[in-house]
Short mmCIF file of C-alpha atoms and ligand atoms in Angstrom, two decimals:
data_model
loop_
_atom_site.label_atom_id
_atom_site.label_comp_id
_atom_site.label_asym_id
_atom_site.label_seq_id
_atom_site.Cartn_x
_atom_site.Cartn_y
_atom_site.Cartn_z
CA UNK A 210 4.54 207.44 -42.42
CA UNK A 211 6.21 208.73 -45.62
CA UNK A 212 8.95 211.36 -45.29
CA UNK A 213 6.69 213.92 -46.93
CA UNK A 214 4.31 213.92 -44.12
CA UNK A 215 5.18 215.89 -40.94
CA UNK A 216 4.35 214.67 -37.49
CA UNK A 217 1.31 217.05 -37.29
CA UNK A 218 -0.13 215.40 -40.48
CA UNK A 219 0.62 218.44 -42.64
CA UNK A 220 2.07 217.44 -45.97
CA UNK A 221 5.48 218.91 -46.71
CA UNK A 222 6.52 219.34 -50.16
CA UNK A 223 9.37 217.16 -51.55
CA UNK A 224 11.71 220.11 -52.42
CA UNK A 225 14.33 218.12 -54.26
CA UNK A 226 14.66 215.08 -56.56
CA UNK A 227 18.25 213.95 -56.94
CA UNK A 228 19.61 212.95 -60.28
CA UNK A 229 19.13 209.22 -61.17
CA UNK A 230 21.52 206.54 -62.37
CA UNK A 231 19.16 205.64 -65.18
CA UNK A 232 18.97 209.20 -66.54
CA UNK A 233 20.83 208.55 -69.86
CA UNK A 234 19.16 205.09 -70.37
CA UNK A 235 15.73 206.54 -69.97
CA UNK A 236 16.53 209.54 -72.25
CA UNK A 237 17.99 207.25 -74.98
CA UNK A 238 14.85 205.10 -74.87
CA UNK A 239 12.46 208.05 -74.94
CA UNK A 240 14.46 209.62 -77.87
CA UNK A 241 14.24 206.37 -79.89
CA UNK A 242 10.51 206.17 -79.17
CA UNK A 243 9.87 209.68 -80.25
CA UNK A 244 12.02 209.30 -83.43
CA UNK A 245 9.47 206.96 -85.06
CA UNK A 246 7.93 208.95 -87.94
CA UNK A 247 9.00 212.21 -86.54
CA UNK A 248 10.01 215.12 -88.80
CA UNK A 249 13.32 215.28 -87.05
CA UNK A 250 13.76 211.47 -86.99
CA UNK A 251 17.50 211.73 -87.98
CA UNK A 252 18.30 214.11 -85.18
CA UNK A 253 16.38 212.33 -82.53
CA UNK A 254 18.16 209.05 -83.40
CA UNK A 255 21.55 210.81 -83.28
CA UNK A 256 20.58 212.22 -79.78
CA UNK A 257 19.52 208.78 -78.72
CA UNK A 258 22.78 207.31 -79.77
CA UNK A 259 24.54 209.94 -77.73
CA UNK A 260 22.54 209.38 -74.72
CA UNK A 261 23.16 205.58 -75.06
CA UNK A 262 26.89 206.29 -75.17
CA UNK A 263 26.54 208.52 -72.20
CA UNK A 264 24.96 205.67 -70.26
CA UNK A 265 27.76 203.45 -71.24
CA UNK A 266 30.40 206.15 -70.05
CA UNK A 267 28.62 206.70 -66.85
CA UNK A 268 29.14 203.04 -65.95
CA UNK A 269 32.86 203.29 -66.30
CA UNK A 270 33.48 206.94 -65.40
CA UNK A 271 36.11 207.17 -62.61
CA UNK A 272 35.12 208.50 -59.23
CA UNK A 273 35.59 212.29 -59.40
CA UNK A 274 36.39 214.16 -56.16
CA UNK A 275 33.37 215.80 -54.52
CA UNK A 276 33.21 218.25 -51.61
CA UNK A 277 33.84 216.79 -48.16
CA UNK A 278 31.32 217.48 -45.24
CA UNK A 279 33.00 220.56 -44.16
CA UNK A 280 32.91 222.02 -47.74
CA UNK A 281 29.20 220.96 -48.03
CA UNK A 282 28.42 222.75 -44.84
CA UNK A 283 30.20 225.84 -46.07
CA UNK A 284 28.02 225.71 -49.34
CA UNK A 285 24.90 225.35 -47.18
CA UNK A 286 25.79 228.38 -45.04
CA UNK A 287 26.49 230.65 -48.05
CA UNK A 288 23.82 229.44 -50.49
CA UNK A 289 26.35 228.08 -52.89
CA UNK A 290 25.79 225.05 -55.19
CA UNK A 291 28.39 222.44 -54.05
CA UNK A 292 29.25 221.26 -57.58
CA UNK A 293 29.30 224.77 -59.01
CA UNK A 294 30.13 225.17 -62.70
CA UNK A 295 31.84 228.33 -61.64
CA UNK A 296 34.46 226.43 -59.65
CA UNK A 297 37.85 225.56 -60.96
CA UNK A 298 38.25 223.92 -64.41
CA UNK A 299 36.85 220.39 -64.08
CA UNK A 300 39.33 217.65 -64.76
CA UNK A 301 38.84 214.37 -66.52
CA UNK A 302 35.85 215.13 -68.76
CA UNK A 303 38.11 215.50 -71.78
CA UNK A 304 39.21 211.83 -71.44
CA UNK A 305 35.50 211.11 -70.79
CA UNK A 306 34.66 212.62 -74.23
CA UNK A 307 37.12 210.31 -75.99
CA UNK A 308 35.57 207.27 -74.29
CA UNK A 309 32.06 208.51 -75.10
CA UNK A 310 33.12 208.80 -78.77
CA UNK A 311 34.46 205.26 -78.70
CA UNK A 312 31.14 204.04 -77.16
CA UNK A 313 29.07 205.75 -79.78
CA UNK A 314 27.28 203.40 -82.38
CA UNK A 315 28.59 205.13 -85.42
CA UNK A 316 26.04 203.27 -87.65
CA UNK A 317 23.36 205.32 -85.95
CA UNK A 318 24.95 208.65 -86.92
CA UNK A 319 24.60 210.89 -89.89
CA UNK A 320 27.88 211.15 -91.88
CA UNK A 321 28.36 214.70 -90.74
CA UNK A 322 28.22 213.70 -87.06
CA UNK A 323 30.79 210.86 -87.68
CA UNK A 324 33.12 213.43 -89.31
CA UNK A 325 32.83 215.79 -86.31
CA UNK A 326 33.30 212.95 -83.83
CA UNK A 327 36.50 211.97 -85.59
CA UNK A 328 37.64 215.67 -85.49
CA UNK A 329 37.08 215.81 -81.88
CA UNK A 330 39.36 212.69 -81.16
CA UNK A 331 42.22 214.79 -82.33
CA UNK A 332 41.32 218.02 -80.60
CA UNK A 333 43.64 219.51 -78.00
CA UNK A 334 42.51 220.04 -74.47
CA UNK A 335 42.68 223.87 -74.75
CA UNK A 336 40.11 224.01 -77.51
CA UNK A 337 37.85 221.60 -75.55
CA UNK A 338 38.22 223.79 -72.40
CA UNK A 339 37.38 226.95 -74.35
CA UNK A 340 34.17 225.27 -75.55
CA UNK A 341 33.38 224.17 -71.96
CA UNK A 342 33.84 227.71 -70.80
CA UNK A 343 31.60 229.27 -73.50
CA UNK A 344 28.98 226.57 -72.58
CA UNK A 345 29.07 227.41 -68.87
CA UNK A 346 28.91 231.12 -69.61
CA UNK A 347 25.84 230.67 -71.72
CA UNK A 348 27.68 231.76 -74.79
CA UNK A 349 26.36 228.90 -76.86
CA UNK A 350 26.71 230.84 -80.17
CA UNK A 351 30.53 230.77 -79.61
CA UNK A 352 30.67 227.02 -79.97
CA UNK A 353 30.61 225.20 -83.28
CA UNK A 354 27.09 223.93 -83.59
CA UNK A 355 28.25 220.44 -84.83
CA UNK A 356 30.49 220.01 -81.76
CA UNK A 357 28.26 221.39 -79.13
CA UNK A 358 26.15 218.29 -78.47
CA UNK A 359 29.24 216.08 -77.93
CA UNK A 360 30.80 218.51 -75.57
CA UNK A 361 27.52 218.91 -73.77
CA UNK A 362 27.06 215.16 -73.44
CA UNK A 363 30.56 214.71 -72.05
CA UNK A 364 30.07 217.33 -69.35
CA UNK A 365 26.61 215.91 -68.39
CA UNK A 366 28.33 212.59 -67.58
CA UNK A 367 30.86 214.23 -65.50
CA UNK A 368 28.31 216.25 -63.48
CA UNK A 369 25.78 213.38 -63.26
CA UNK A 370 28.51 211.23 -61.81
CA UNK A 371 29.46 213.71 -59.15
CA UNK A 372 25.85 214.53 -58.35
CA UNK A 373 25.01 210.78 -57.88
CA UNK A 374 27.97 210.44 -55.42
CA UNK A 375 26.37 213.18 -53.29
CA UNK A 376 22.68 212.21 -53.59
CA UNK A 377 20.45 214.20 -51.25
CA UNK A 378 23.48 215.84 -49.79
CA UNK A 379 24.24 217.76 -53.08
CA UNK A 380 21.38 220.16 -52.68
CA UNK A 381 22.17 223.54 -51.17
CA UNK A 382 19.36 225.73 -49.89
CA UNK A 383 19.43 229.40 -50.93
CA UNK A 384 21.02 229.08 -54.30
CA UNK A 385 19.94 232.02 -56.63
CA UNK A 386 16.38 231.61 -57.99
CA UNK A 387 16.09 229.65 -61.12
CA UNK A 388 19.53 227.90 -60.91
CA UNK A 389 20.32 224.28 -60.05
CA UNK A 390 20.89 223.94 -56.25
CA UNK A 391 23.62 221.32 -57.03
CA UNK A 392 25.63 222.77 -59.87
CA UNK A 393 24.24 226.25 -60.54
CA UNK A 394 23.22 225.57 -64.13
CA UNK A 395 20.07 226.82 -65.78
CA UNK A 396 17.25 224.40 -66.06
CA UNK A 397 16.27 223.06 -69.51
CA UNK A 398 12.51 222.70 -68.88
CA UNK A 399 10.07 222.33 -65.84
CA UNK A 400 7.97 219.13 -65.30
CA UNK A 401 4.68 218.91 -63.58
CA UNK A 402 4.76 215.50 -61.93
CA UNK A 403 1.92 212.97 -61.64
CA UNK A 404 1.21 210.46 -58.75
CA UNK A 405 2.51 210.04 -55.29
CA UNK A 406 3.59 212.87 -52.92
CA UNK A 407 4.73 215.03 -55.92
CA UNK A 408 1.18 214.96 -57.63
CA UNK A 409 0.70 218.17 -59.43
CA UNK A 410 4.02 219.76 -58.12
CA UNK A 411 6.14 221.42 -60.54
CA UNK A 412 9.97 220.84 -60.66
CA UNK A 413 12.77 222.40 -62.77
CA UNK A 414 15.13 220.02 -64.30
CA UNK A 415 18.79 220.94 -64.55
CA UNK A 416 20.25 221.04 -68.12
CA UNK A 417 23.59 219.69 -66.85
CA UNK A 418 23.27 217.25 -63.89
CA UNK A 419 19.49 216.46 -64.24
CA UNK A 420 18.78 217.20 -60.48
CA UNK A 421 15.27 218.54 -60.05
CA UNK A 422 13.91 221.09 -57.57
CA UNK A 423 10.48 222.41 -56.66
CA UNK A 424 9.23 225.73 -57.89
CA UNK A 425 5.51 226.70 -57.27
CA UNK A 426 3.45 226.76 -60.46
CA UNK A 427 2.21 229.87 -62.40
CA UNK A 428 5.45 231.70 -61.54
CA UNK A 429 8.10 232.73 -64.10
CA UNK A 430 11.02 230.35 -63.68
CA UNK A 431 13.34 233.06 -65.00
CA UNK A 432 12.30 236.34 -63.16
CA UNK A 433 10.06 234.79 -60.57
CA UNK A 434 7.17 237.14 -61.60
CA UNK A 435 3.60 235.77 -60.93
CA UNK A 436 2.06 238.29 -63.18
CA UNK A 437 1.20 237.99 -66.85
CA UNK A 438 2.19 234.33 -67.32
CA UNK A 439 0.57 232.66 -70.33
CA UNK A 440 0.81 229.18 -71.81
CA UNK A 441 1.30 228.58 -75.50
CA UNK A 442 0.91 225.24 -77.17
CA UNK A 443 0.45 224.02 -80.74
CA UNK A 444 -3.18 223.59 -81.80
CA UNK A 445 -4.11 220.07 -82.32
CA UNK A 446 -1.13 218.74 -80.25
CA UNK A 447 -1.99 216.87 -76.94
CA UNK A 448 -0.82 219.90 -74.97
CA UNK A 449 1.34 217.77 -72.76
CA UNK A 450 4.15 220.21 -73.62
CA UNK A 451 3.50 223.99 -73.34
CA UNK A 452 5.64 227.15 -73.34
CA UNK A 453 5.33 229.02 -70.13
CA UNK A 454 5.70 232.69 -71.29
CA UNK A 455 6.38 235.68 -69.08
CA UNK A 456 5.37 239.15 -70.11
CA UNK A 457 7.47 240.72 -67.46
CA UNK A 458 10.88 239.38 -68.84
CA UNK A 459 9.70 238.28 -72.25
CA UNK A 460 11.12 234.74 -71.96
CA UNK A 461 9.69 231.29 -72.01
CA UNK A 462 10.64 227.94 -70.86
CA UNK A 463 8.70 224.63 -71.66
CA UNK A 464 6.72 222.88 -69.11
CA UNK A 465 5.80 219.11 -69.37
CA UNK A 466 2.68 217.66 -67.77
CA UNK A 467 3.22 214.09 -66.95
CA UNK A 468 -0.36 213.42 -66.23
CA UNK A 469 -0.99 213.80 -69.96
CA UNK A 470 1.94 211.56 -70.92
CA UNK A 471 4.00 209.83 -68.09
CA UNK A 472 6.71 208.65 -70.46
CA UNK A 473 8.05 212.26 -71.12
CA UNK A 474 11.73 213.00 -70.50
CA UNK A 475 13.03 216.56 -70.19
CA UNK A 476 15.69 216.68 -72.79
CA UNK A 477 14.01 214.18 -75.19
CA UNK A 478 10.68 215.80 -75.28
CA UNK A 479 12.22 219.25 -75.50
CA UNK A 480 14.03 218.14 -78.64
CA UNK A 481 10.96 216.69 -80.11
CA UNK A 482 8.91 219.87 -79.78
CA UNK A 483 11.16 222.35 -81.50
CA UNK A 484 8.03 223.33 -83.62
CA UNK A 485 6.75 224.93 -80.38
CA UNK A 486 9.89 227.07 -80.05
CA UNK A 487 9.37 228.44 -83.53
CA UNK A 488 5.80 229.38 -82.66
CA UNK A 489 6.83 231.11 -79.48
CA UNK A 490 9.74 232.78 -81.02
CA UNK A 491 7.38 234.47 -83.45
CA UNK A 492 5.38 235.88 -80.56
CA UNK A 493 8.43 237.74 -79.38
CA UNK A 494 9.48 235.53 -76.34
CA UNK A 495 13.15 234.52 -75.86
CA UNK A 496 13.96 230.89 -74.97
CA UNK A 497 15.93 230.56 -71.66
CA UNK A 498 16.25 226.69 -71.19
CA UNK A 499 19.55 225.39 -72.76
CA UNK A 500 19.34 221.98 -74.24
CA UNK A 501 22.98 220.60 -74.17
CA UNK A 502 22.17 217.91 -76.76
CA UNK A 503 20.84 220.57 -79.21
CA UNK A 504 22.94 222.04 -82.02
CA UNK A 505 22.59 225.78 -81.49
CA UNK A 506 22.02 227.83 -84.72
ZN1 ZN O 878 22.65 220.73 -61.91
ZN1 ZN O 879 9.85 236.41 -66.24
#
């Protein structure tokens, strides 16, 4: 009997999908596929090269300390994410950033990105930590827009590495609504899954560690309202990606329907549908899903 079926035959919902080792490889491939003939081809290829470098970096990333069983138990009891971004300053990601820059295929980068990558090599840790603090505080406008994707990419590797070490144990129940139960970051998009025990279920995808957690559909993933939710998409598109808009808090987050396109990937397909963001912004909704590979501004 699959884990998702209780002894009484009542299906239980798989509440949590841990991050995967292949997350960056899958993302790099999807970005490459999406880039073909796309209006944002250059940017998607840049993001693909960055994700490819992240995959290489993940392979060699040193084992980062993770909470022991007693600390995990404490997090469970208090509804705290075990790998919280609010904990002490993370160590080691700055060296990871340097390796990531080395792993980058510079031929795939626009000249401006090569210049920024070279600048970052000489950057001191204090400046990097300031960028990281702004990112975790949601103050994206405070980070130089050219640097942001590199900083975000390095931090993603650090957190994915830790989340992989914990696996299922990394999830804490009772974390604040709308935040990752592993690291406490906001989600980038939500995904309605297709096939198996998760058929038709909706999961939020962490912008940082790529863990996924279940949230019922037709519920605002920001304020939890179930009233006045609407779905906007671009006329003539295949409506595999929509913007879930909430009239209560006037925010939106994209929702990806895998039954319409099973190859979609959270960060890649978000980047490839920025035209939808423009449409939704014009309707007066504010975006709440940060994409760490996106240059803000
Ligand atoms: Zn997370
Ligand atoms: Zn809302």
